[in-house]
mmCIF file of C-alpha atoms in Angstrom:
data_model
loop_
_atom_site.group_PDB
_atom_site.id
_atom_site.type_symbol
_atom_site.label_atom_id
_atom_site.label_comp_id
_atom_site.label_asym_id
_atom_site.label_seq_id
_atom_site.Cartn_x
_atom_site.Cartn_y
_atom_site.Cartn_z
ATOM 1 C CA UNK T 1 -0.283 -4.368 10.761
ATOM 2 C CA UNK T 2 -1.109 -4.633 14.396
ATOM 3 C CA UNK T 3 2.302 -2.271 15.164
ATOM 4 C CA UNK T 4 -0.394 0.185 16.856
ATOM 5 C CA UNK T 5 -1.149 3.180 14.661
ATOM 6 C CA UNK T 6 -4.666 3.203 14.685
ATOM 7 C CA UNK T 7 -4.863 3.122 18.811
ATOM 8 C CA UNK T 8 -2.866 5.886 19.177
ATOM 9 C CA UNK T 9 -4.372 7.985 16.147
ATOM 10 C CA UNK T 10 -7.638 7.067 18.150
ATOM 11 C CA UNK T 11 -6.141 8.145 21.601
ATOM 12 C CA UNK T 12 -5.095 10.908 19.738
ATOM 13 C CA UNK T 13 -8.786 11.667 18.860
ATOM 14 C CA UNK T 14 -10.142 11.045 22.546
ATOM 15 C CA UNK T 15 -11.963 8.243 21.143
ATOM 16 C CA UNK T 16 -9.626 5.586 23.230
ATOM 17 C CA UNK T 17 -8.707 5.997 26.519
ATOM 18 C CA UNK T 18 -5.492 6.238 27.672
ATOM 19 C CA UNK T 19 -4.056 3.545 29.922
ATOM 20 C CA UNK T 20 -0.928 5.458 30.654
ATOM 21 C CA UNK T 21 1.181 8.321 29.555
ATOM 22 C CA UNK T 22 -0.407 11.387 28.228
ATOM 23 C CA UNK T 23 -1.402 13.375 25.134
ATOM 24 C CA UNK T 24 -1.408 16.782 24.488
ATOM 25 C CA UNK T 25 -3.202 18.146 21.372
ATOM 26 C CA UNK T 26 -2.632 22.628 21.066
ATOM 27 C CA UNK T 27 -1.668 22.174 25.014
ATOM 28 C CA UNK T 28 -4.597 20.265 25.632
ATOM 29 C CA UNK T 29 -5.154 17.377 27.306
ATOM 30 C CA UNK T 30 -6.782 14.534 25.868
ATOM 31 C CA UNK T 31 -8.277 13.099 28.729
ATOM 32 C CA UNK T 32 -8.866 16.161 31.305
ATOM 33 C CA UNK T 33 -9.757 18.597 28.138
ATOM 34 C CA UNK T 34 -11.501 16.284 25.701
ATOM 35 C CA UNK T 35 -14.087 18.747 24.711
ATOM 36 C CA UNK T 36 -11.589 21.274 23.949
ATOM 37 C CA UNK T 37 -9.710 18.433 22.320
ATOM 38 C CA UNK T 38 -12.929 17.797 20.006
ATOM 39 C CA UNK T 39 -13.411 21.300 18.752
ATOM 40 C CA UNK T 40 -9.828 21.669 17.178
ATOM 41 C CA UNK T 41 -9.716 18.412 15.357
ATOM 42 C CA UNK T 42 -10.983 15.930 12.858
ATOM 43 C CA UNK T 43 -10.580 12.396 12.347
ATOM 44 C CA UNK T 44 -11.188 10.018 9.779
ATOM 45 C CA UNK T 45 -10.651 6.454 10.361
ATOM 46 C CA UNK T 46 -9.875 3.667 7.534
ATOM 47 C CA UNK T 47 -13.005 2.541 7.580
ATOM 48 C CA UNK T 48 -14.795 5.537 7.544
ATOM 49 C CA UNK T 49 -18.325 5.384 5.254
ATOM 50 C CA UNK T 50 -21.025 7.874 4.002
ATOM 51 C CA UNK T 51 -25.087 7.338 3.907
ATOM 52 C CA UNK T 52 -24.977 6.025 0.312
ATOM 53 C CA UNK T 53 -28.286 7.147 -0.847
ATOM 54 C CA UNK T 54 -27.443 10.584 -0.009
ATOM 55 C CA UNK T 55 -25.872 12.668 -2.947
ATOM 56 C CA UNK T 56 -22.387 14.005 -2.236
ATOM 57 C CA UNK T 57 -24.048 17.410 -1.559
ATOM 58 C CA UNK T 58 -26.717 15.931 0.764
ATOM 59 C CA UNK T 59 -24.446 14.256 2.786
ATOM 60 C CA UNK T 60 -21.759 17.196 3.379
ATOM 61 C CA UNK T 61 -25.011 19.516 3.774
ATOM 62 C CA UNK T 62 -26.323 16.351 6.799
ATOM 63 C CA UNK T 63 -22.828 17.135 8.292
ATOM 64 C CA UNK T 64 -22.262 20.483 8.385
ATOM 65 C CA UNK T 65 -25.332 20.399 10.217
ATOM 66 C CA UNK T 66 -23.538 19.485 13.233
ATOM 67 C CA UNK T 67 -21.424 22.656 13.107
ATOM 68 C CA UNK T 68 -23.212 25.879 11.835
ATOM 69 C CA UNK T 69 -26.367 27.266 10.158
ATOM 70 C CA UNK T 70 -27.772 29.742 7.943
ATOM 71 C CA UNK T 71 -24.793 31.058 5.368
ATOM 72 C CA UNK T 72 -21.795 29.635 7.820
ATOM 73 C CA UNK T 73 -23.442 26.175 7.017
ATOM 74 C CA UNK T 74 -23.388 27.438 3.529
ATOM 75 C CA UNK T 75 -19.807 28.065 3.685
ATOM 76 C CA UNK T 76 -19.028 25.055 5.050
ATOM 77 C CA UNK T 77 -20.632 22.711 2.440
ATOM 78 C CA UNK T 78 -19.018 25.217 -0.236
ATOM 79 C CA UNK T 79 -15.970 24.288 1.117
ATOM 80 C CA UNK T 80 -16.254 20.924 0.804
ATOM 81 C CA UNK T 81 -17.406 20.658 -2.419
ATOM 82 C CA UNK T 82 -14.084 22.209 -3.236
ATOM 83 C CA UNK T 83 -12.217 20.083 -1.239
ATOM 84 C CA UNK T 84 -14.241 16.768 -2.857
ATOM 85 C CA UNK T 85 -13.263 18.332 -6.231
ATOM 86 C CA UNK T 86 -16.215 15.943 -7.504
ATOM 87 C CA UNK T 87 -17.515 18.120 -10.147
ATOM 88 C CA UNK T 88 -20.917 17.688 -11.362
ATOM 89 C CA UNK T 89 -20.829 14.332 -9.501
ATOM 90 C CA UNK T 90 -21.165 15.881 -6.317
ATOM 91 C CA UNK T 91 -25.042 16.152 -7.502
ATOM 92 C CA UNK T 92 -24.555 12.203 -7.616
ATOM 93 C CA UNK T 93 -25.749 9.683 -5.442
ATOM 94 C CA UNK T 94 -22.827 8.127 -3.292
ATOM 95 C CA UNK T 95 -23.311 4.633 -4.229
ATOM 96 C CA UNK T 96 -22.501 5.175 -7.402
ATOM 97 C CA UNK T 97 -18.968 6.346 -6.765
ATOM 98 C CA UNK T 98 -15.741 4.986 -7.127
ATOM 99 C CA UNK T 99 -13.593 4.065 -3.888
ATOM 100 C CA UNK T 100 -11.282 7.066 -4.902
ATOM 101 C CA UNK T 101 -14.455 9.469 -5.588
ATOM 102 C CA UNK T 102 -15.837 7.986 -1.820
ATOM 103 C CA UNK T 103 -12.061 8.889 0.187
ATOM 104 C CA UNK T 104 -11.895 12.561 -1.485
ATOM 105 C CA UNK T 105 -15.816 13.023 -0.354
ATOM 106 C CA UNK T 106 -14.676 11.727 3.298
ATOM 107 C CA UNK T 107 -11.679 13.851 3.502
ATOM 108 C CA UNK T 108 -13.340 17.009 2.221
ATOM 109 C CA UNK T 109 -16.149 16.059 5.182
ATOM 110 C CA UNK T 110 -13.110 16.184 7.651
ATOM 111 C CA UNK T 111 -11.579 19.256 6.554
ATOM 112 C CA UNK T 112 -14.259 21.472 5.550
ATOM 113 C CA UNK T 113 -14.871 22.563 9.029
ATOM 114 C CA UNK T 114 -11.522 23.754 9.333
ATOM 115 C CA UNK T 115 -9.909 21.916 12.225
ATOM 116 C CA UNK T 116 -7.089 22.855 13.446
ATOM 117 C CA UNK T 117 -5.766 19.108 13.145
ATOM 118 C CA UNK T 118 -6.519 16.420 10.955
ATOM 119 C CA UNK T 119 -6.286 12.835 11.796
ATOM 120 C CA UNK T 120 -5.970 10.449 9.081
ATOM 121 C CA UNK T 121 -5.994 6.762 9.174
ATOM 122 C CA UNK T 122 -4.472 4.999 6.013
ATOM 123 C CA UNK T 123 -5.906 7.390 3.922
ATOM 124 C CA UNK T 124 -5.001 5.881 0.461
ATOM 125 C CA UNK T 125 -4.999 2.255 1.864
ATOM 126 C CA UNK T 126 -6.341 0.043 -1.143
ATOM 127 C CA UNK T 127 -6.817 3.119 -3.718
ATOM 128 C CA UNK T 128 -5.007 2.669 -7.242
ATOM 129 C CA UNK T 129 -2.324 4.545 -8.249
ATOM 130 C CA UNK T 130 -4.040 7.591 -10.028
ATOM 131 C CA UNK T 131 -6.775 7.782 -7.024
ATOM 132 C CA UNK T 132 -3.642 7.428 -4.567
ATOM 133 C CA UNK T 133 -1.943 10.278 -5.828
ATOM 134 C CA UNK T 134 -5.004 12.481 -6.253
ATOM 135 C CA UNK T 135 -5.612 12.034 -2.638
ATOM 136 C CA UNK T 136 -1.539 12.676 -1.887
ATOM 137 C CA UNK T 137 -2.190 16.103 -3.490
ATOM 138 C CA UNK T 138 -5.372 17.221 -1.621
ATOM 139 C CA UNK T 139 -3.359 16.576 1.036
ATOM 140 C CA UNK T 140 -0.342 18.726 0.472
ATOM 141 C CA UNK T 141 -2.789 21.379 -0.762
ATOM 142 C CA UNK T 142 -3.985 21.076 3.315
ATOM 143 C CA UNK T 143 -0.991 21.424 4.597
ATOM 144 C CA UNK T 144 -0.288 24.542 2.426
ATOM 145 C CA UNK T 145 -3.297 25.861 3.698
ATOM 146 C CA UNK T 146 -2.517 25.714 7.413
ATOM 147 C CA UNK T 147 -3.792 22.311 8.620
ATOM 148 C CA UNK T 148 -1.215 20.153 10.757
ATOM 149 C CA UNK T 149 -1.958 16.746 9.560
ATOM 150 C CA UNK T 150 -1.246 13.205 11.464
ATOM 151 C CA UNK T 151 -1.534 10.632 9.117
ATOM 152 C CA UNK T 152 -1.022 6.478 9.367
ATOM 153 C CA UNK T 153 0.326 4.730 6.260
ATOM 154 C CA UNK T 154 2.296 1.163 5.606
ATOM 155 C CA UNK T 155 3.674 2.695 2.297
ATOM 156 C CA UNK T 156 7.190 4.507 3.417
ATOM 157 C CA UNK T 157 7.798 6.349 -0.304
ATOM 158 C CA UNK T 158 4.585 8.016 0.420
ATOM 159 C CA UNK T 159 5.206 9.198 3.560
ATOM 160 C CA UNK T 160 8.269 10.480 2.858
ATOM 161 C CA UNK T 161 7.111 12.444 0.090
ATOM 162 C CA UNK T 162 4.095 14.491 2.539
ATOM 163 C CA UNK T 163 5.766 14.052 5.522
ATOM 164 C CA UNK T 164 7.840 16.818 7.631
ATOM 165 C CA UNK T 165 8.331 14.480 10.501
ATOM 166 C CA UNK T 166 8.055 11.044 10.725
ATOM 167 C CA UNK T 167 7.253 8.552 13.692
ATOM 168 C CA UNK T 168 7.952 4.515 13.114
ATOM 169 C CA UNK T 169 6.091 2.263 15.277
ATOM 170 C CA UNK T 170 6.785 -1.762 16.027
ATOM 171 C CA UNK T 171 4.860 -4.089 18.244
ATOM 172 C CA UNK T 172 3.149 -1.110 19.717
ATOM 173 C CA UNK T 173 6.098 0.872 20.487
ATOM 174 C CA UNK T 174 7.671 4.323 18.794
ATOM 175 C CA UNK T 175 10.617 3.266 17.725
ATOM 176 C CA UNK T 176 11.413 5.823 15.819
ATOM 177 C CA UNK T 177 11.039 10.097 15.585
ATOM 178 C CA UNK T 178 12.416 12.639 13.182
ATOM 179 C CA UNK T 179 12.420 14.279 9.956
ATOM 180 C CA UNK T 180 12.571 11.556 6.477
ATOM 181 C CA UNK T 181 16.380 13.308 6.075
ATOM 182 C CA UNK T 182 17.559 12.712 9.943
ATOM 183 C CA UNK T 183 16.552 9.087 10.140
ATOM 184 C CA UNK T 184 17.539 8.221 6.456
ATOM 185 C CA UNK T 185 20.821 10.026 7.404
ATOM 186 C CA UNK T 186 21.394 8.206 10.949
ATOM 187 C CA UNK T 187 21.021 4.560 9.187
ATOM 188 C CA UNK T 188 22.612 5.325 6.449
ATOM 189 C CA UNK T 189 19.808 4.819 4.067
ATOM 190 C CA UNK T 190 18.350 5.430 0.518
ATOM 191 C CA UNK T 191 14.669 5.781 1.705
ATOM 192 C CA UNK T 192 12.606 5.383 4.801
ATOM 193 C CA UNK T 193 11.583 1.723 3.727
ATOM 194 C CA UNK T 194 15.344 1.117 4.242
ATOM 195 C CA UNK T 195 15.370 2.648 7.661
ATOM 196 C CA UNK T 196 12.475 0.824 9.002
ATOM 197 C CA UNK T 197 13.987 -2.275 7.730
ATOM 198 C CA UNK T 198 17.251 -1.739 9.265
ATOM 199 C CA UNK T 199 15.757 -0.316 12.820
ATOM 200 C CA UNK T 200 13.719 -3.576 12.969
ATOM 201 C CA UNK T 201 16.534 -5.910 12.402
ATOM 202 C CA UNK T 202 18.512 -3.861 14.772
ATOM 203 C CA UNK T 203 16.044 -4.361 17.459
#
């Protein structure tokens, strides 16, 4: 906690500004092409909540809104639905779901519009282990369809099962860059929990 993550994830989305340095997202700038920053991604923080009177439809039909009409709206909530993989409880009203049923709505909400990138913050923070893992495999299935994803997480098995590269921050700092197989290699290490371990103590 505190190491960072979700200020640059936020950077990342143009929400924060940037005090120094610079970020590029598809060759754009974050801070001179924001806009064009805005229309290739999505982001979904930890915290992220839904109107909770709203049924699961309603509320991806109130956001897809914000993006198209007419049968591309259509699409879109189509889309999502699929992603939320809700079933009939799509049809439900929101405050009767489960946190696990609430994080697969959100995520299908930040995918459906197909962004080129998706941002996600702790996704599976505080979900149990059958929710965790359901959520682990909508987002492989993302990946597989085309979607670069940035994700946050404090659990290091987990990101070394989805992850292709792997960034390790302390006390606000990157301390760390590479694939789960170069870093686990370089420290000599069983899994990345090892390797953050050892990095730290290294200092």
């Amino acid at each position: 906690n505190g190491a960072g993550k979700t200020t640059i994830l936020r950077m990342i989305s143009t929400i924060l500004k940037i005090t120094s340095g610079s970020i590029e997202v598809y060759g754009k700038d974050v801070t001179t092409d924001a806009d064009a920053v805005r229309s290739m991604i999505s982001y979904l923080p930890e915290d992220a909540g839904a109107y909770r009177d709203l049924t699961g439809r309603a509320y991806l039909s109130f956001i897809a809104d914000f993006f198209a009409s007419g049968e591309a709206k259509d699409a879109i909530i189509e889309k999502g639905i699929e992603l939320a993989d809700l079933g009939d409880k799509i049809d439900y009203k929101i405050d009767t779901y489960s946190k696990g049923m609430m994080r697969r709505l959100l995520i299908a909400r930040a995918i459906m519009t197909a962004p080129k990138l998706a941002i996600l913050d702790e996704v599976t923070s505080g979900l149990d282990v059958i929710n965790a893992y359901e959520i682990r495999e909508v987002i492989r299935n993302i990946a597989k369809d085309g979607v670069t994803v940035i994700m946050s997480s404090h659990n290091m098995f987990e990101v070394e099962m989805l992850c292709d590269r792997v960034g390790m921050m302390d006390q606000g700092n990157l301390i760390l860059l590479g694939t789960p197989d170069e870093l686990k290699e370089r420290f000599d290490a069983k899994n990345l929990e090892e390797v953050f371990v050892k990095a730290v103590m290294k200092g």
